[in-house]
Amino acid sequence: MIDFHMHSCFSGDSDAPLEDQLLAALGQGLDALCFTDHLDYEYPDPEVDFILDTKPYLFQIARLQERYSKQISVYAGVELGLQPHLGNFYSSYCKSWPFDYVIGSTHLVEHKDPYYPEFWASHTTRSGVEAFFQVTLKNMKAHDCYDAYGHLDYINRYIPRDYPAFSHTDYMDLIDGCLRHLIDKGKALEVNTGSFRSGLSFPNPGPEILRRYKELGGELLITGSDAHTPAYVGSHFSETYALIRECGFSYLTMYQQRKPIQIPL
Ligand SMILES: [Zn+2]
Ligand SMILES: [Zn+2]
């Protein structure tokens, strides 16, 4: 089992030391982990610092790689908060640092994070989700520096409980556009179990989108917990791996020095 999405105290929204996250991964019996701390350039909330201090971050990961080399494979990654106008910025950032793996994520729609209730004050489920997938497709097209797209239906975690629920069928054209783009460009689709913490009973994205991705010819799936604390490292992996198999996939993908490696499930 591989957890290729987790945060540490190098992210503005986590206090977990890198080593505590690694020890949790060992405790869960994981085979490999990749740290993917946040870089969200021009994030609108001044209370949270999402600028990654990249040099000491990579230095500390290298020390852990050495110290734990006999027990677990440790990789260095980053989660980029994409926005359509940041293509050049992120492209030169990624060229400057020796990451193994880069996640591209949509966290912002119209400069607002749907994580916050303020986003929903001016949106219905329909308008919020549509705007989210529209900007996701724009992000995918404006950037080429990512290996996988993170939590494709991230917004589903934060739709207010008293709003109509998300149904993928209402947005299939937009979702198809995103999936086809990833497949055409050889980018992977992440299966993110952070969704369970928000009360969902399936990963982001869920089984319908995973099946659709397979139907369209998608083959590159990568798993991540999005853990910001040790308690969530590798969480819900057994059921998620079973679900991935049920959806027809027989391989997972991981990345080393930005190159995909296929692992049989
Ligand atoms: Zn994210
Ligand atoms: Zn994350």
Coordinates of C-alpha atoms and ligand atoms in Angstrom, one line a residue:
M1 CA 0.0 0.0 0.0
I2 CA 1.3 3.4 -0.9
D3 CA 0.3 6.7 0.6
F4 CA 1.3 9.4 -1.9
H5 CA -0.5 12.4 -0.3
M6 CA 0.3 13.5 3.2
H7 CA 1.1 16.8 5.0
S8 CA 3.4 17.8 7.8
C9 CA 4.2 20.9 9.8
F10 CA 5.8 22.3 6.6
S11 CA 2.1 22.9 5.5
G12 CA 0.3 25.9 7.0
D13 CA -2.6 23.7 8.1
S14 CA -0.6 20.9 9.9
D15 CA 1.4 20.6 13.1
A16 CA 2.7 17.0 12.5
P17 CA 6.4 16.5 12.4
L18 CA 7.6 14.6 9.2
E19 CA 8.9 11.8 11.3
D20 CA 5.6 11.3 13.2
Q21 CA 3.9 10.9 9.8
L22 CA 6.5 8.4 8.7
L23 CA 6.2 6.4 11.9
A24 CA 2.4 6.3 11.4
A25 CA 2.9 4.9 7.9
L26 CA 5.2 2.2 9.3
G27 CA 2.5 1.4 11.9
Q28 CA 0.0 1.0 9.1
G29 CA 2.3 -1.4 7.3
L30 CA 2.6 0.9 4.3
D31 CA 5.2 0.1 1.7
A32 CA 5.9 3.6 0.5
L33 CA 5.0 7.2 1.4
C34 CA 5.4 10.5 -0.3
F35 CA 5.2 13.8 1.6
T36 CA 3.2 16.3 -0.4
D37 CA 3.2 19.6 1.6
H38 CA 1.2 22.5 0.3
L39 CA 2.3 25.3 -2.0
D40 CA -0.7 27.5 -2.6
Y41 CA 0.7 30.6 -4.2
E42 CA -1.6 33.6 -3.8
Y43 CA -3.9 31.8 -1.4
P44 CA -6.5 34.5 -0.3
D45 CA -6.7 33.8 3.4
P46 CA -3.9 35.7 5.2
E47 CA -4.3 33.6 8.3
V48 CA -2.8 30.5 6.7
D49 CA 0.7 30.4 5.3
F50 CA 0.7 28.1 2.3
I51 CA 4.1 29.0 1.0
L52 CA 6.4 26.0 1.3
D53 CA 9.9 26.5 2.7
T54 CA 11.2 24.1 0.1
K55 CA 14.9 23.8 1.0
P56 CA 14.6 22.7 4.6
Y57 CA 11.6 20.6 3.7
L58 CA 13.6 18.6 1.1
F59 CA 16.6 18.4 3.4
Q60 CA 14.6 16.9 6.3
I61 CA 13.0 14.4 3.9
A62 CA 16.4 13.3 2.7
R63 CA 17.5 12.6 6.3
L64 CA 14.4 10.5 6.9
Q65 CA 15.0 8.6 3.6
E66 CA 18.5 7.7 4.9
R67 CA 17.5 6.8 8.4
Y68 CA 14.5 4.6 7.4
S69 CA 15.8 3.2 4.1
K70 CA 15.5 -0.4 5.3
Q71 CA 11.9 0.0 6.6
I72 CA 10.0 2.1 4.1
S73 CA 10.5 3.9 0.8
V74 CA 10.1 7.7 1.4
Y75 CA 9.6 10.1 -1.5
A76 CA 9.6 13.9 -1.7
G77 CA 6.6 15.6 -3.3
V78 CA 4.5 18.7 -3.3
E79 CA 0.8 19.6 -3.6
L80 CA 0.3 22.7 -5.8
G81 CA -2.8 24.8 -5.4
L82 CA -3.3 25.6 -9.1
Q83 CA -4.9 28.7 -10.5
P84 CA -5.3 29.3 -14.2
H85 CA -2.9 32.3 -14.3
L86 CA -0.1 30.6 -12.4
G87 CA 1.2 28.3 -15.2
N88 CA 4.6 30.0 -15.6
F89 CA 5.1 30.4 -11.8
Y90 CA 4.6 26.7 -11.0
S91 CA 6.4 25.5 -14.1
S92 CA 9.6 27.3 -13.1
Y93 CA 9.2 26.3 -9.4
C94 CA 9.0 22.6 -10.3
K95 CA 12.1 22.9 -12.5
S96 CA 14.0 24.3 -9.6
W97 CA 13.6 21.5 -7.1
P98 CA 14.2 17.7 -7.3
F99 CA 10.7 16.4 -6.4
D100 CA 9.7 12.8 -7.0
Y101 CA 6.1 13.6 -7.4
V102 CA 3.9 16.7 -8.0
I103 CA 0.1 16.8 -7.3
G104 CA -1.9 19.5 -9.0
S105 CA -5.1 20.5 -7.1
T106 CA -8.0 22.9 -7.3
H107 CA -8.5 24.5 -4.0
L108 CA -9.9 27.8 -5.2
V109 CA -12.8 29.0 -7.3
E110 CA -13.1 32.7 -7.9
H111 CA -10.4 33.2 -5.3
K112 CA -12.5 31.5 -2.6
D113 CA -12.0 28.0 -1.1
P114 CA -15.2 26.0 -0.9
Y115 CA -13.9 24.7 2.4
Y116 CA -15.1 28.0 3.9
P117 CA -18.9 28.7 4.3
E118 CA -18.5 32.1 2.6
F119 CA -18.1 30.4 -0.7
W120 CA -21.5 28.8 -0.3
A121 CA -23.2 32.1 0.6
S122 CA -23.2 33.0 -3.1
H123 CA -23.6 29.5 -4.6
T124 CA -26.1 26.7 -4.9
T125 CA -24.9 23.1 -5.1
R126 CA -25.3 23.3 -8.9
S127 CA -23.5 26.6 -9.5
G128 CA -20.7 25.9 -7.0
V129 CA -20.0 22.4 -8.4
E130 CA -20.2 23.6 -12.0
A131 CA -17.8 26.5 -11.3
F132 CA -15.5 24.1 -9.5
F133 CA -15.2 21.7 -12.5
Q134 CA -14.9 24.6 -15.0
V135 CA -11.9 26.0 -13.2
T136 CA -10.5 22.5 -12.7
L137 CA -10.4 22.0 -16.4
K138 CA -8.9 25.4 -16.9
N139 CA -6.2 24.5 -14.4
M140 CA -5.5 21.2 -16.1
K141 CA -5.0 23.0 -19.4
A142 CA -3.0 25.9 -18.0
H143 CA -0.4 23.7 -16.2
D144 CA 1.7 20.9 -17.3
C145 CA 4.0 20.5 -14.3
Y146 CA 1.9 18.0 -12.3
D147 CA 2.0 14.2 -12.3
A148 CA -1.4 13.5 -10.9
Y149 CA -4.6 15.5 -10.3
G150 CA -5.5 15.6 -6.6
H151 CA -9.0 15.0 -5.1
L152 CA -10.8 15.7 -8.5
D153 CA -14.2 16.3 -6.7
Y154 CA -12.7 18.1 -3.7
I155 CA -15.8 20.3 -3.6
N156 CA -18.0 17.4 -2.7
R157 CA -16.4 17.3 0.8
Y158 CA -17.7 20.8 1.6
I159 CA -21.2 21.1 0.2
P160 CA -23.4 22.3 3.1
R161 CA -25.4 19.5 4.7
D162 CA -28.7 21.3 4.0
Y163 CA -28.0 21.7 0.3
P164 CA -28.9 19.2 -2.4
A165 CA -26.3 16.5 -2.5
F166 CA -23.7 16.1 -5.3
S167 CA -24.6 13.7 -8.0
H168 CA -21.9 13.1 -10.6
T169 CA -24.5 12.6 -13.3
D170 CA -25.4 16.3 -13.2
Y171 CA -21.9 17.2 -14.2
M172 CA -20.9 14.4 -16.4
D173 CA -19.8 16.5 -19.4
L174 CA -17.5 18.6 -17.3
I175 CA -16.1 15.6 -15.5
D176 CA -15.6 13.8 -18.8
G177 CA -13.7 16.8 -20.1
C178 CA -11.3 16.6 -17.0
L179 CA -10.8 12.8 -17.3
R180 CA -10.2 12.9 -21.0
H181 CA -7.6 15.7 -20.6
L182 CA -5.7 13.7 -17.9
I183 CA -5.7 10.6 -20.1
D184 CA -4.6 12.5 -23.2
K185 CA -1.7 14.1 -21.3
G186 CA -0.6 11.0 -19.5
K187 CA -1.4 12.4 -16.1
A188 CA -2.6 10.2 -13.2
L189 CA -5.9 10.5 -11.3
E190 CA -5.5 10.5 -7.5
V191 CA -7.8 8.4 -5.2
N192 CA -7.9 10.5 -2.0
T193 CA -9.3 9.0 1.2
G194 CA -9.4 12.4 3.0
S195 CA -13.0 12.4 2.0
F196 CA -13.9 10.0 4.8
R197 CA -13.0 12.6 7.4
S198 CA -15.6 14.9 5.8
G199 CA -18.3 12.3 6.3
L200 CA -18.3 10.8 2.8
S201 CA -18.5 7.0 2.5
F202 CA -16.2 6.8 -0.6
P203 CA -12.9 8.3 -1.7
N204 CA -12.5 11.5 -3.9
P205 CA -13.4 10.7 -6.6
G206 CA -16.0 8.0 -5.9
P207 CA -16.8 4.7 -7.7
E208 CA -18.9 6.2 -10.5
I209 CA -16.1 8.6 -11.6
L210 CA -13.4 5.8 -11.2
R211 CA -15.5 3.5 -13.4
R212 CA -16.0 6.3 -16.0
Y213 CA -12.2 7.0 -16.0
K214 CA -11.6 3.3 -16.7
E215 CA -14.2 3.3 -19.4
L216 CA -12.5 6.2 -21.1
G217 CA -9.2 4.3 -21.1
G218 CA -7.7 5.7 -17.9
E219 CA -5.0 3.5 -16.3
L220 CA -3.0 5.6 -13.9
L221 CA -4.4 5.7 -10.4
I222 CA -2.5 6.7 -7.3
T223 CA -3.7 6.6 -3.6
G224 CA -3.3 9.1 -0.9
S225 CA -4.8 9.8 2.5
D226 CA -4.3 13.6 2.6
A227 CA -3.5 13.1 6.3
H228 CA -2.6 16.2 8.2
T229 CA -2.1 14.2 11.4
P230 CA -0.6 10.8 12.1
A231 CA -4.0 9.3 12.9
Y232 CA -5.1 9.6 9.3
V233 CA -2.0 8.3 7.5
G234 CA -3.1 5.3 5.3
S235 CA -6.7 5.6 6.6
H236 CA -9.5 3.7 4.8
F237 CA -6.9 2.1 2.5
S238 CA -8.2 -1.5 2.7
E239 CA -11.7 -0.6 1.6
T240 CA -10.4 1.8 -1.0
Y241 CA -8.0 -0.7 -2.5
A242 CA -11.0 -3.2 -2.7
L243 CA -13.1 -0.5 -4.4
I244 CA -10.3 0.2 -7.0
R245 CA -10.1 -3.5 -7.8
E246 CA -13.9 -3.7 -8.1
C247 CA -13.8 -0.8 -10.6
G248 CA -11.6 -2.9 -12.8
F249 CA -8.1 -1.7 -12.1
S250 CA -5.3 -4.1 -11.6
Y251 CA -2.4 -1.6 -11.2
L252 CA -1.6 1.4 -9.1
T253 CA 1.0 4.0 -10.0
M254 CA 3.7 5.7 -8.0
Y255 CA 6.3 8.2 -8.9
Q256 CA 10.1 8.3 -8.4
Q257 CA 12.0 11.3 -9.8
R258 CA 8.9 12.2 -11.7
K259 CA 8.7 8.9 -13.5
P260 CA 5.7 6.6 -13.2
I261 CA 6.1 3.1 -11.8
Q262 CA 3.3 0.6 -12.2
I263 CA 2.6 -1.7 -9.2
P264 CA 0.3 -4.7 -9.5
L265 CA -2.7 -4.6 -7.1
Ligands
ZN1 ZN -5.7 19.4 -1.5
ZN2 ZN -3.6 17.7 0.6

